[in-house]
JSON list of C-alpha atoms in Angstrom, two decimals:
[
{"chain": "A", "resi": 864, "resn": "MET", "atom": "CA", "xyz": [-44.45, -54.76, -55.27]},
{"chain": "A", "resi": 865, "resn": "THR", "atom": "CA", "xyz": [-42.32, -53.74, -58.20]},
{"chain": "A", "resi": 866, "resn": "ARG", "atom": "CA", "xyz": [-40.89, -50.22, -58.60]},
{"chain": "A", "resi": 867, "resn": "PRO", "atom": "CA", "xyz": [-42.04, -48.43, -61.76]},
{"chain": "A", "resi": 868, "resn": "ASP", "atom": "CA", "xyz": [-39.44, -47.04, -64.12]},
{"chain": "A", "resi": 869, "resn": "LEU", "atom": "CA", "xyz": [-38.24, -43.54, -63.25]},
{"chain": "A", "resi": 870, "resn": "PRO", "atom": "CA", "xyz": [-39.17, -42.10, -66.68]},
{"chain": "A", "resi": 871, "resn": "PHE", "atom": "CA", "xyz": [-42.71, -43.34, -66.19]},
{"chain": "A", "resi": 872, "resn": "LEU", "atom": "CA", "xyz": [-42.92, -41.52, -62.82]},
{"chain": "A", "resi": 873, "resn": "LEU", "atom": "CA", "xyz": [-41.67, -38.32, -64.37]},
{"chain": "A", "resi": 874, "resn": "ARG", "atom": "CA", "xyz": [-44.19, -38.57, -67.20]},
{"chain": "A", "resi": 875, "resn": "ARG", "atom": "CA", "xyz": [-47.13, -39.15, -64.93]},
{"chain": "A", "resi": 876, "resn": "LYS", "atom": "CA", "xyz": [-46.41, -36.48, -62.32]},
{"chain": "A", "resi": 877, "resn": "PRO", "atom": "CA", "xyz": [-47.62, -32.90, -62.61]},
{"chain": "A", "resi": 878, "resn": "ALA", "atom": "CA", "xyz": [-45.13, -30.24, -63.72]},
{"chain": "A", "resi": 879, "resn": "ARG", "atom": "CA", "xyz": [-44.37, -29.00, -60.19]},
{"chain": "A", "resi": 880, "resn": "ALA", "atom": "CA", "xyz": [-43.83, -32.52, -58.91]},
{"chain": "A", "resi": 881, "resn": "ARG", "atom": "CA", "xyz": [-41.56, -33.30, -61.85]},
{"chain": "A", "resi": 882, "resn": "ALA", "atom": "CA", "xyz": [-39.49, -30.16, -61.15]},
{"chain": "A", "resi": 883, "resn": "ALA", "atom": "CA", "xyz": [-39.14, -31.14, -57.49]},
{"chain": "A", "resi": 884, "resn": "SER", "atom": "CA", "xyz": [-38.07, -34.64, -58.45]},
{"chain": "A", "resi": 885, "resn": "LEU", "atom": "CA", "xyz": [-35.46, -33.31, -60.86]},
{"chain": "A", "resi": 886, "resn": "ALA", "atom": "CA", "xyz": [-34.07, -30.99, -58.18]},
{"chain": "A", "resi": 887, "resn": "LEU", "atom": "CA", "xyz": [-33.85, -33.89, -55.74]},
{"chain": "A", "resi": 888, "resn": "LEU", "atom": "CA", "xyz": [-32.08, -36.03, -58.31]},
{"chain": "A", "resi": 889, "resn": "ALA", "atom": "CA", "xyz": [-29.59, -33.22, -58.98]},
{"chain": "A", "resi": 890, "resn": "LEU", "atom": "CA", "xyz": [-28.77, -32.99, -55.28]},
{"chain": "A", "resi": 891, "resn": "LEU", "atom": "CA", "xyz": [-28.35, -36.74, -55.01]},
{"chain": "A", "resi": 892, "resn": "ALA", "atom": "CA", "xyz": [-25.96, -36.69, -57.95]},
{"chain": "A", "resi": 893, "resn": "LEU", "atom": "CA", "xyz": [-23.60, -34.20, -56.23]},
{"chain": "A", "resi": 894, "resn": "PRO", "atom": "CA", "xyz": [-20.47, -35.65, -54.60]},
{"chain": "A", "resi": 895, "resn": "ARG", "atom": "CA", "xyz": [-20.64, -35.99, -50.87]},
{"chain": "A", "resi": 896, "resn": "VAL", "atom": "CA", "xyz": [-18.79, -33.28, -48.91]},
{"chain": "A", "resi": 897, "resn": "THR", "atom": "CA", "xyz": [-17.56, -34.17, -45.46]},
{"chain": "A", "resi": 898, "resn": "ALA", "atom": "CA", "xyz": [-17.53, -31.23, -43.05]},
{"chain": "A", "resi": 899, "resn": "VAL", "atom": "CA", "xyz": [-14.06, -30.63, -41.61]},
{"chain": "A", "resi": 900, "resn": "ASP", "atom": "CA", "xyz": [-13.55, -28.41, -38.61]},
{"chain": "A", "resi": 901, "resn": "SER", "atom": "CA", "xyz": [-11.17, -25.54, -39.36]},
{"chain": "A", "resi": 902, "resn": "PRO", "atom": "CA", "xyz": [-8.07, -25.71, -37.14]},
{"chain": "A", "resi": 903, "resn": "VAL", "atom": "CA", "xyz": [-8.03, -23.11, -34.40]},
{"chain": "A", "resi": 904, "resn": "PRO", "atom": "CA", "xyz": [-4.84, -21.03, -34.73]},
{"chain": "A", "resi": 905, "resn": "ALA", "atom": "CA", "xyz": [-2.54, -21.16, -31.75]},
{"chain": "A", "resi": 906, "resn": "PRO", "atom": "CA", "xyz": [-2.38, -17.93, -29.75]},
{"chain": "A", "resi": 907, "resn": "ALA", "atom": "CA", "xyz": [0.57, -15.75, -30.80]},
{"chain": "A", "resi": 908, "resn": "ALA", "atom": "CA", "xyz": [2.96, -14.56, -28.11]},
{"chain": "A", "resi": 909, "resn": "SER", "atom": "CA", "xyz": [3.54, -10.82, -28.01]},
{"chain": "A", "resi": 910, "resn": "PHE", "atom": "CA", "xyz": [5.31, -8.36, -25.73]},
{"chain": "A", "resi": 911, "resn": "GLN", "atom": "CA", "xyz": [6.24, -4.69, -25.70]},
{"chain": "A", "resi": 912, "resn": "THR", "atom": "CA", "xyz": [9.31, -4.69, -23.46]},
{"chain": "A", "resi": 913, "resn": "PHE", "atom": "CA", "xyz": [11.63, -7.19, -21.85]},
{"chain": "A", "resi": 914, "resn": "THR", "atom": "CA", "xyz": [14.61, -7.07, -19.51]},
{"chain": "A", "resi": 915, "resn": "TYR", "atom": "CA", "xyz": [17.77, -9.03, -20.18]},
{"chain": "A", "resi": 916, "resn": "ALA", "atom": "CA", "xyz": [20.40, -9.69, -17.51]},
{"chain": "A", "resi": 917, "resn": "GLY", "atom": "CA", "xyz": [23.35, -12.04, -17.46]},
{"chain": "A", "resi": 918, "resn": "HIS", "atom": "CA", "xyz": [25.28, -13.30, -14.44]},
{"chain": "A", "resi": 919, "resn": "ASP", "atom": "CA", "xyz": [28.63, -15.03, -14.85]},
{"chain": "A", "resi": 920, "resn": "ALA", "atom": "CA", "xyz": [30.23, -16.60, -11.78]},
{"chain": "A", "resi": 921, "resn": "VAL", "atom": "CA", "xyz": [33.67, -15.81, -13.22]},
{"chain": "A", "resi": 922, "resn": "PHE", "atom": "CA", "xyz": [33.14, -12.13, -12.45]},
{"chain": "A", "resi": 923, "resn": "GLU", "atom": "CA", "xyz": [31.72, -12.53, -8.93]},
{"chain": "A", "resi": 924, "resn": "PRO", "atom": "CA", "xyz": [34.93, -12.92, -6.85]},
{"chain": "A", "resi": 925, "resn": "PRO", "atom": "CA", "xyz": [36.52, -9.57, -5.94]},
{"chain": "A", "resi": 926, "resn": "LEU", "atom": "CA", "xyz": [39.69, -8.60, -7.74]},
{"chain": "A", "resi": 927, "resn": "ALA", "atom": "CA", "xyz": [43.03, -8.54, -6.00]},
{"chain": "A", "resi": 928, "resn": "PRO", "atom": "CA", "xyz": [44.77, -5.13, -5.87]},
{"chain": "A", "resi": 929, "resn": "GLY", "atom": "CA", "xyz": [46.48, -4.31, -9.15]},
{"chain": "A", "resi": 930, "resn": "HIS", "atom": "CA", "xyz": [44.45, -6.85, -11.13]},
{"chain": "A", "resi": 931, "resn": "PHE", "atom": "CA", "xyz": [41.76, -6.40, -13.74]},
{"chain": "A", "resi": 932, "resn": "ARG", "atom": "CA", "xyz": [39.63, -8.55, -16.01]},
{"chain": "A", "resi": 933, "resn": "ASN", "atom": "CA", "xyz": [39.25, -8.39, -19.76]},
{"chain": "A", "resi": 934, "resn": "PRO", "atom": "CA", "xyz": [36.76, -7.13, -20.72]},
{"chain": "A", "resi": 935, "resn": "ILE", "atom": "CA", "xyz": [36.66, -4.68, -17.85]},
{"chain": "A", "resi": 936, "resn": "LEU", "atom": "CA", "xyz": [32.98, -4.02, -18.58]},
{"chain": "A", "resi": 937, "resn": "THR", "atom": "CA", "xyz": [30.99, -7.15, -19.39]},
{"chain": "A", "resi": 938, "resn": "GLY", "atom": "CA", "xyz": [27.70, -7.49, -21.22]},
{"chain": "A", "resi": 939, "resn": "PHE", "atom": "CA", "xyz": [26.21, -5.39, -23.99]},
{"chain": "A", "resi": 940, "resn": "ASN", "atom": "CA", "xyz": [28.67, -2.47, -24.02]},
{"chain": "A", "resi": 941, "resn": "PRO", "atom": "CA", "xyz": [30.17, -1.89, -27.50]},
{"chain": "A", "resi": 942, "resn": "ASP", "atom": "CA", "xyz": [32.19, 1.16, -28.64]},
{"chain": "A", "resi": 943, "resn": "PRO", "atom": "CA", "xyz": [33.11, 2.54, -25.18]},
{"chain": "A", "resi": 944, "resn": "SER", "atom": "CA", "xyz": [34.10, 6.19, -24.76]},
{"chain": "A", "resi": 945, "resn": "ILE", "atom": "CA", "xyz": [35.68, 7.48, -21.53]},
{"chain": "A", "resi": 946, "resn": "CYS", "atom": "CA", "xyz": [36.37, 10.91, -20.09]},
{"chain": "A", "resi": 947, "resn": "ARG", "atom": "CA", "xyz": [38.14, 11.87, -16.85]},
{"chain": "A", "resi": 948, "resn": "VAL", "atom": "CA", "xyz": [37.04, 14.61, -14.47]},
{"chain": "A", "resi": 949, "resn": "GLY", "atom": "CA", "xyz": [39.40, 14.89, -11.51]},
{"chain": "A", "resi": 950, "resn": "GLU", "atom": "CA", "xyz": [39.58, 11.45, -9.91]},
{"chain": "A", "resi": 951, "resn": "ASP", "atom": "CA", "xyz": [36.40, 10.22, -11.61]},
{"chain": "A", "resi": 952, "resn": "TYR", "atom": "CA", "xyz": [35.99, 8.40, -14.90]},
{"chain": "A", "resi": 953, "resn": "TYR", "atom": "CA", "xyz": [32.77, 8.30, -16.91]},
{"chain": "A", "resi": 954, "resn": "LEU", "atom": "CA", "xyz": [32.00, 5.92, -19.74]},
{"chain": "A", "resi": 955, "resn": "THR", "atom": "CA", "xyz": [29.23, 5.51, -22.31]},
{"chain": "A", "resi": 956, "resn": "THR", "atom": "CA", "xyz": [28.61, 2.96, -25.08]},
{"chain": "A", "resi": 957, "resn": "SER", "atom": "CA", "xyz": [26.55, 2.33, -28.21]},
{"chain": "A", "resi": 958, "resn": "THR", "atom": "CA", "xyz": [23.01, 1.03, -27.73]},
{"chain": "A", "resi": 959, "resn": "PHE", "atom": "CA", "xyz": [21.69, 1.03, -31.33]},
{"chain": "A", "resi": 960, "resn": "ALA", "atom": "CA", "xyz": [17.85, 0.81, -31.33]},
{"chain": "A", "resi": 961, "resn": "TRP", "atom": "CA", "xyz": [17.52, -0.30, -27.70]},
{"chain": "A", "resi": 962, "resn": "PHE", "atom": "CA", "xyz": [15.92, 1.93, -25.05]},
{"chain": "A", "resi": 963, "resn": "PRO", "atom": "CA", "xyz": [16.91, 3.42, -22.67]},
{"chain": "A", "resi": 964, "resn": "GLY", "atom": "CA", "xyz": [19.99, 4.45, -24.59]},
{"chain": "A", "resi": 965, "resn": "LEU", "atom": "CA", "xyz": [23.59, 5.50, -23.91]},
{"chain": "A", "resi": 966, "resn": "PRO", "atom": "CA", "xyz": [24.32, 4.09, -20.44]},
{"chain": "A", "resi": 967, "resn": "ILE", "atom": "CA", "xyz": [26.57, 6.14, -18.16]},
{"chain": "A", "resi": 968, "resn": "TYR", "atom": "CA", "xyz": [29.08, 4.24, -15.99]},
{"chain": "A", "resi": 969, "resn": "HIS", "atom": "CA", "xyz": [31.29, 5.65, -13.22]},
{"chain": "A", "resi": 970, "resn": "SER", "atom": "CA", "xyz": [34.65, 4.41, -11.95]},
{"chain": "A", "resi": 971, "resn": "ARG", "atom": "CA", "xyz": [37.55, 5.60, -9.81]},
{"chain": "A", "resi": 972, "resn": "ASP", "atom": "CA", "xyz": [40.10, 3.06, -11.03]},
{"chain": "A", "resi": 973, "resn": "LEU", "atom": "CA", "xyz": [39.10, 2.14, -14.63]},
{"chain": "A", "resi": 974, "resn": "VAL", "atom": "CA", "xyz": [38.52, -1.42, -13.39]},
{"chain": "A", "resi": 975, "resn": "ASN", "atom": "CA", "xyz": [35.35, -1.39, -11.31]},
{"chain": "A", "resi": 976, "resn": "TRP", "atom": "CA", "xyz": [32.40, 0.29, -13.02]},
{"chain": "A", "resi": 977, "resn": "ARG", "atom": "CA", "xyz": [28.93, 1.16, -11.77]},
{"chain": "A", "resi": 978, "resn": "LEU", "atom": "CA", "xyz": [25.91, 2.11, -13.90]},
{"chain": "A", "resi": 979, "resn": "ILE", "atom": "CA", "xyz": [24.60, 5.50, -12.75]},
{"chain": "A", "resi": 980, "resn": "GLY", "atom": "CA", "xyz": [22.06, 6.36, -15.44]},
{"chain": "A", "resi": 981, "resn": "HIS", "atom": "CA", "xyz": [21.23, 6.68, -19.13]},
{"chain": "A", "resi": 982, "resn": "ALA", "atom": "CA", "xyz": [21.66, 9.76, -21.29]},
{"chain": "A", "resi": 983, "resn": "ILE", "atom": "CA", "xyz": [18.62, 8.82, -23.41]},
{"chain": "A", "resi": 984, "resn": "ASP", "atom": "CA", "xyz": [15.94, 7.88, -20.88]},
{"chain": "A", "resi": 985, "resn": "ARG", "atom": "CA", "xyz": [12.89, 9.84, -22.06]},
{"chain": "A", "resi": 986, "resn": "PRO", "atom": "CA", "xyz": [10.89, 8.59, -25.06]},
{"chain": "A", "resi": 987, "resn": "ARG", "atom": "CA", "xyz": [10.50, 12.11, -26.43]},
{"chain": "A", "resi": 988, "resn": "GLN", "atom": "CA", "xyz": [14.27, 12.66, -26.69]},
{"chain": "A", "resi": 989, "resn": "LEU", "atom": "CA", "xyz": [14.60, 10.55, -29.84]},
{"chain": "A", "resi": 990, "resn": "ASP", "atom": "CA", "xyz": [12.20, 8.95, -32.29]},
{"chain": "A", "resi": 991, "resn": "TYR", "atom": "CA", "xyz": [12.97, 5.24, -32.69]},
{"chain": "A", "resi": 992, "resn": "THR", "atom": "CA", "xyz": [9.99, 4.58, -34.96]},
{"chain": "A", "resi": 993, "resn": "GLY", "atom": "CA", "xyz": [10.80, 2.06, -37.69]},
{"chain": "A", "resi": 994, "resn": "LEU", "atom": "CA", "xyz": [14.40, 1.46, -36.59]},
{"chain": "A", "resi": 995, "resn": "THR", "atom": "CA", "xyz": [15.74, -2.09, -36.63]},
{"chain": "A", "resi": 996, "resn": "VAL", "atom": "CA", "xyz": [18.31, -3.35, -34.16]},
{"chain": "A", "resi": 997, "resn": "SER", "atom": "CA", "xyz": [21.11, -2.58, -36.63]},
{"chain": "A", "resi": 998, "resn": "ARG", "atom": "CA", "xyz": [20.21, 1.13, -36.62]},
{"chain": "A", "resi": 999, "resn": "GLY", "atom": "CA", "xyz": [20.02, 3.77, -33.91]},
{"chain": "A", "resi": 1000, "resn": "LEU", "atom": "CA", "xyz": [22.75, 5.11, -31.61]},
{"chain": "A", "resi": 1001, "resn": "PHE", "atom": "CA", "xyz": [26.29, 4.40, -32.78]},
{"chain": "A", "resi": 1002, "resn": "ALA", "atom": "CA", "xyz": [29.67, 5.28, -31.25]},
{"chain": "A", "resi": 1003, "resn": "PRO", "atom": "CA", "xyz": [28.88, 8.01, -28.69]},
{"chain": "A", "resi": 1004, "resn": "ALA", "atom": "CA", "xyz": [31.73, 10.17, -27.40]},
{"chain": "A", "resi": 1005, "resn": "ILE", "atom": "CA", "xyz": [31.59, 11.69, -23.91]},
{"chain": "A", "resi": 1006, "resn": "THR", "atom": "CA", "xyz": [33.53, 14.87, -23.10]},
{"chain": "A", "resi": 1007, "resn": "HIS", "atom": "CA", "xyz": [33.72, 17.35, -20.20]},
{"chain": "A", "resi": 1008, "resn": "HIS", "atom": "CA", "xyz": [34.48, 21.06, -20.34]},
{"chain": "A", "resi": 1009, "resn": "ASP", "atom": "CA", "xyz": [33.92, 23.87, -17.80]},
{"chain": "A", "resi": 1010, "resn": "GLY", "atom": "CA", "xyz": [31.48, 21.92, -15.65]},
{"chain": "A", "resi": 1011, "resn": "ILE", "atom": "CA", "xyz": [29.38, 20.57, -18.51]},
{"chain": "A", "resi": 1012, "resn": "PHE", "atom": "CA", "xyz": [29.32, 17.03, -19.87]},
{"chain": "A", "resi": 1013, "resn": "TYR", "atom": "CA", "xyz": [28.80, 16.55, -23.60]},
{"chain": "A", "resi": 1014, "resn": "ILE", "atom": "CA", "xyz": [27.87, 13.46, -25.58]},
{"chain": "A", "resi": 1015, "resn": "THR", "atom": "CA", "xyz": [28.04, 13.53, -29.37]},
{"chain": "A", "resi": 1016, "resn": "CYS", "atom": "CA", "xyz": [26.53, 10.60, -31.23]},
{"chain": "A", "resi": 1017, "resn": "THR", "atom": "CA", "xyz": [25.14, 9.42, -34.56]},
{"chain": "A", "resi": 1018, "resn": "MET", "atom": "CA", "xyz": [21.50, 8.35, -34.84]},
{"chain": "A", "resi": 1019, "resn": "VAL", "atom": "CA", "xyz": [21.79, 6.02, -37.86]},
{"chain": "A", "resi": 1020, "resn": "GLY", "atom": "CA", "xyz": [18.52, 5.98, -39.76]},
{"chain": "A", "resi": 1021, "resn": "GLY", "atom": "CA", "xyz": [16.95, 8.58, -37.52]},
{"chain": "A", "resi": 1022, "resn": "GLY", "atom": "CA", "xyz": [18.38, 12.05, -38.01]},
{"chain": "A", "resi": 1023, "resn": "GLY", "atom": "CA", "xyz": [22.17, 12.00, -38.14]},
{"chain": "A", "resi": 1024, "resn": "ASN", "atom": "CA", "xyz": [24.58, 13.59, -35.66]},
{"chain": "A", "resi": 1025, "resn": "PHE", "atom": "CA", "xyz": [23.56, 15.33, -32.45]},
{"chain": "A", "resi": 1026, "resn": "VAL", "atom": "CA", "xyz": [24.91, 16.56, -29.11]},
{"chain": "A", "resi": 1027, "resn": "ILE", "atom": "CA", "xyz": [23.35, 16.39, -25.65]},
{"chain": "A", "resi": 1028, "resn": "THR", "atom": "CA", "xyz": [24.57, 18.02, -22.43]},
{"chain": "A", "resi": 1029, "resn": "ALA", "atom": "CA", "xyz": [24.29, 17.63, -18.65]},
{"chain": "A", "resi": 1030, "resn": "THR", "atom": "CA", "xyz": [25.82, 19.15, -15.54]},
{"chain": "A", "resi": 1031, "resn": "ASP", "atom": "CA", "xyz": [25.49, 15.81, -13.72]},
{"chain": "A", "resi": 1032, "resn": "PRO", "atom": "CA", "xyz": [26.54, 12.73, -15.72]},
{"chain": "A", "resi": 1033, "resn": "ALA", "atom": "CA", "xyz": [23.87, 10.70, -13.92]},
{"chain": "A", "resi": 1034, "resn": "GLY", "atom": "CA", "xyz": [21.28, 12.95, -15.57]},
{"chain": "A", "resi": 1035, "resn": "PRO", "atom": "CA", "xyz": [19.07, 14.45, -16.60]},
{"chain": "A", "resi": 1036, "resn": "TRP", "atom": "CA", "xyz": [20.52, 15.02, -20.04]},
{"chain": "A", "resi": 1037, "resn": "SER", "atom": "CA", "xyz": [19.19, 17.59, -22.47]},
{"chain": "A", "resi": 1038, "resn": "ASP", "atom": "CA", "xyz": [17.16, 16.94, -25.58]},
{"chain": "A", "resi": 1039, "resn": "PRO", "atom": "CA", "xyz": [19.35, 16.43, -28.66]},
{"chain": "A", "resi": 1040, "resn": "VAL", "atom": "CA", "xyz": [20.65, 19.39, -30.63]},
{"chain": "A", "resi": 1041, "resn": "TRP", "atom": "CA", "xyz": [21.10, 18.23, -34.21]},
{"chain": "A", "resi": 1042, "resn": "LEU", "atom": "CA", "xyz": [24.42, 19.10, -35.83]},
{"chain": "A", "resi": 1043, "resn": "ASP", "atom": "CA", "xyz": [24.79, 20.45, -39.34]},
{"chain": "A", "resi": 1044, "resn": "ALA", "atom": "CA", "xyz": [27.53, 17.96, -40.10]},
{"chain": "A", "resi": 1045, "resn": "GLY", "atom": "CA", "xyz": [27.49, 14.75, -42.08]},
{"chain": "A", "resi": 1046, "resn": "GLY", "atom": "CA", "xyz": [29.45, 11.60, -41.58]},
{"chain": "A", "resi": 1047, "resn": "ILE", "atom": "CA", "xyz": [29.52, 9.41, -38.50]},
{"chain": "A", "resi": 1048, "resn": "ASP", "atom": "CA", "xyz": [31.27, 9.01, -35.13]},
{"chain": "A", "resi": 1049, "resn": "PRO", "atom": "CA", "xyz": [31.43, 12.69, -34.09]},
{"chain": "A", "resi": 1050, "resn": "SER", "atom": "CA", "xyz": [33.39, 13.83, -31.04]},
{"chain": "A", "resi": 1051, "resn": "LEU", "atom": "CA", "xyz": [34.20, 17.21, -29.49]},
{"chain": "A", "resi": 1052, "resn": "PHE", "atom": "CA", "xyz": [37.67, 18.64, -28.86]},
{"chain": "A", "resi": 1053, "resn": "PHE", "atom": "CA", "xyz": [38.01, 21.75, -26.68]},
{"chain": "A", "resi": 1054, "resn": "ASP", "atom": "CA", "xyz": [41.13, 23.76, -27.49]},
{"chain": "A", "resi": 1055, "resn": "ASP", "atom": "CA", "xyz": [43.16, 25.79, -25.00]},
{"chain": "A", "resi": 1056, "resn": "ASP", "atom": "CA", "xyz": [41.77, 29.00, -26.44]},
{"chain": "A", "resi": 1057, "resn": "GLY", "atom": "CA", "xyz": [38.20, 27.92, -25.62]},
{"chain": "A", "resi": 1058, "resn": "ARG", "atom": "CA", "xyz": [37.17, 26.99, -29.13]},
{"chain": "A", "resi": 1059, "resn": "ALA", "atom": "CA", "xyz": [35.39, 23.68, -29.70]},
{"chain": "A", "resi": 1060, "resn": "TRP", "atom": "CA", "xyz": [36.13, 21.47, -32.67]},
{"chain": "A", "resi": 1061, "resn": "LEU", "atom": "CA", "xyz": [33.95, 18.71, -34.08]},
{"chain": "A", "resi": 1062, "resn": "VAL", "atom": "CA", "xyz": [35.93, 15.69, -35.24]},
{"chain": "A", "resi": 1063, "resn": "ASN", "atom": "CA", "xyz": [34.13, 13.05, -37.29]},
{"chain": "A", "resi": 1064, "resn": "ASN", "atom": "CA", "xyz": [34.45, 10.51, -40.08]},
{"chain": "A", "resi": 1065, "resn": "ASP", "atom": "CA", "xyz": [33.13, 11.81, -43.41]},
{"chain": "A", "resi": 1066, "resn": "GLU", "atom": "CA", "xyz": [33.94, 12.09, -47.08]},
{"chain": "A", "resi": 1067, "resn": "PRO", "atom": "CA", "xyz": [36.68, 14.65, -47.88]},
{"chain": "A", "resi": 1068, "resn": "PRO", "atom": "CA", "xyz": [35.35, 18.09, -48.87]},
{"chain": "A", "resi": 1069, "resn": "GLU", "atom": "CA", "xyz": [37.31, 17.97, -52.13]},
{"chain": "A", "resi": 1070, "resn": "PRO", "atom": "CA", "xyz": [38.60, 15.28, -54.48]},
{"chain": "A", "resi": 1071, "resn": "PRO", "atom": "CA", "xyz": [41.71, 13.49, -53.17]},
{"chain": "A", "resi": 1072, "resn": "ARG", "atom": "CA", "xyz": [45.01, 14.66, -54.63]}
]
């Protein structure tokens, strides 16, 4: 049996049949599309907090009397500040945008140090929102006067200079009191007459001469 010409079929069919045939021909003329499964994205790792600790065997053996290691305080402890109260020494360091902030160390010999707390250990004390790791708490200075411990510090990118206080260096420490002083790296000096002076690094108040 021979197949009639396609034009002949289209001429002989009713209008609806011709329309259906044309639609079928249009579909057949389209390029073939091969279905491809979309790749499933790999699950993304996320976390809110993590704890970092390092252990170096070099620092495990006890020191002989009269000896010390350099650095005397290992790990993440930049910009140390020390004050002495009687036979006790207390030390704090920069912590930038890490929390808890401003660790407090205690020593009796300036060689062996023990962590006793953090001056910034409550989320409501400071607002870290939006701070990168190169911002935050820089160069704290710890001081003692008349039974009260003071820490002055700069919150870079988050408010400027502030002071916090405590009667026990292990805590709790007060909420920050913001200082009306610019610059960076503030520290307190208590004079013999009882007056307190704020020493910091800032632009000179007048043009240099």
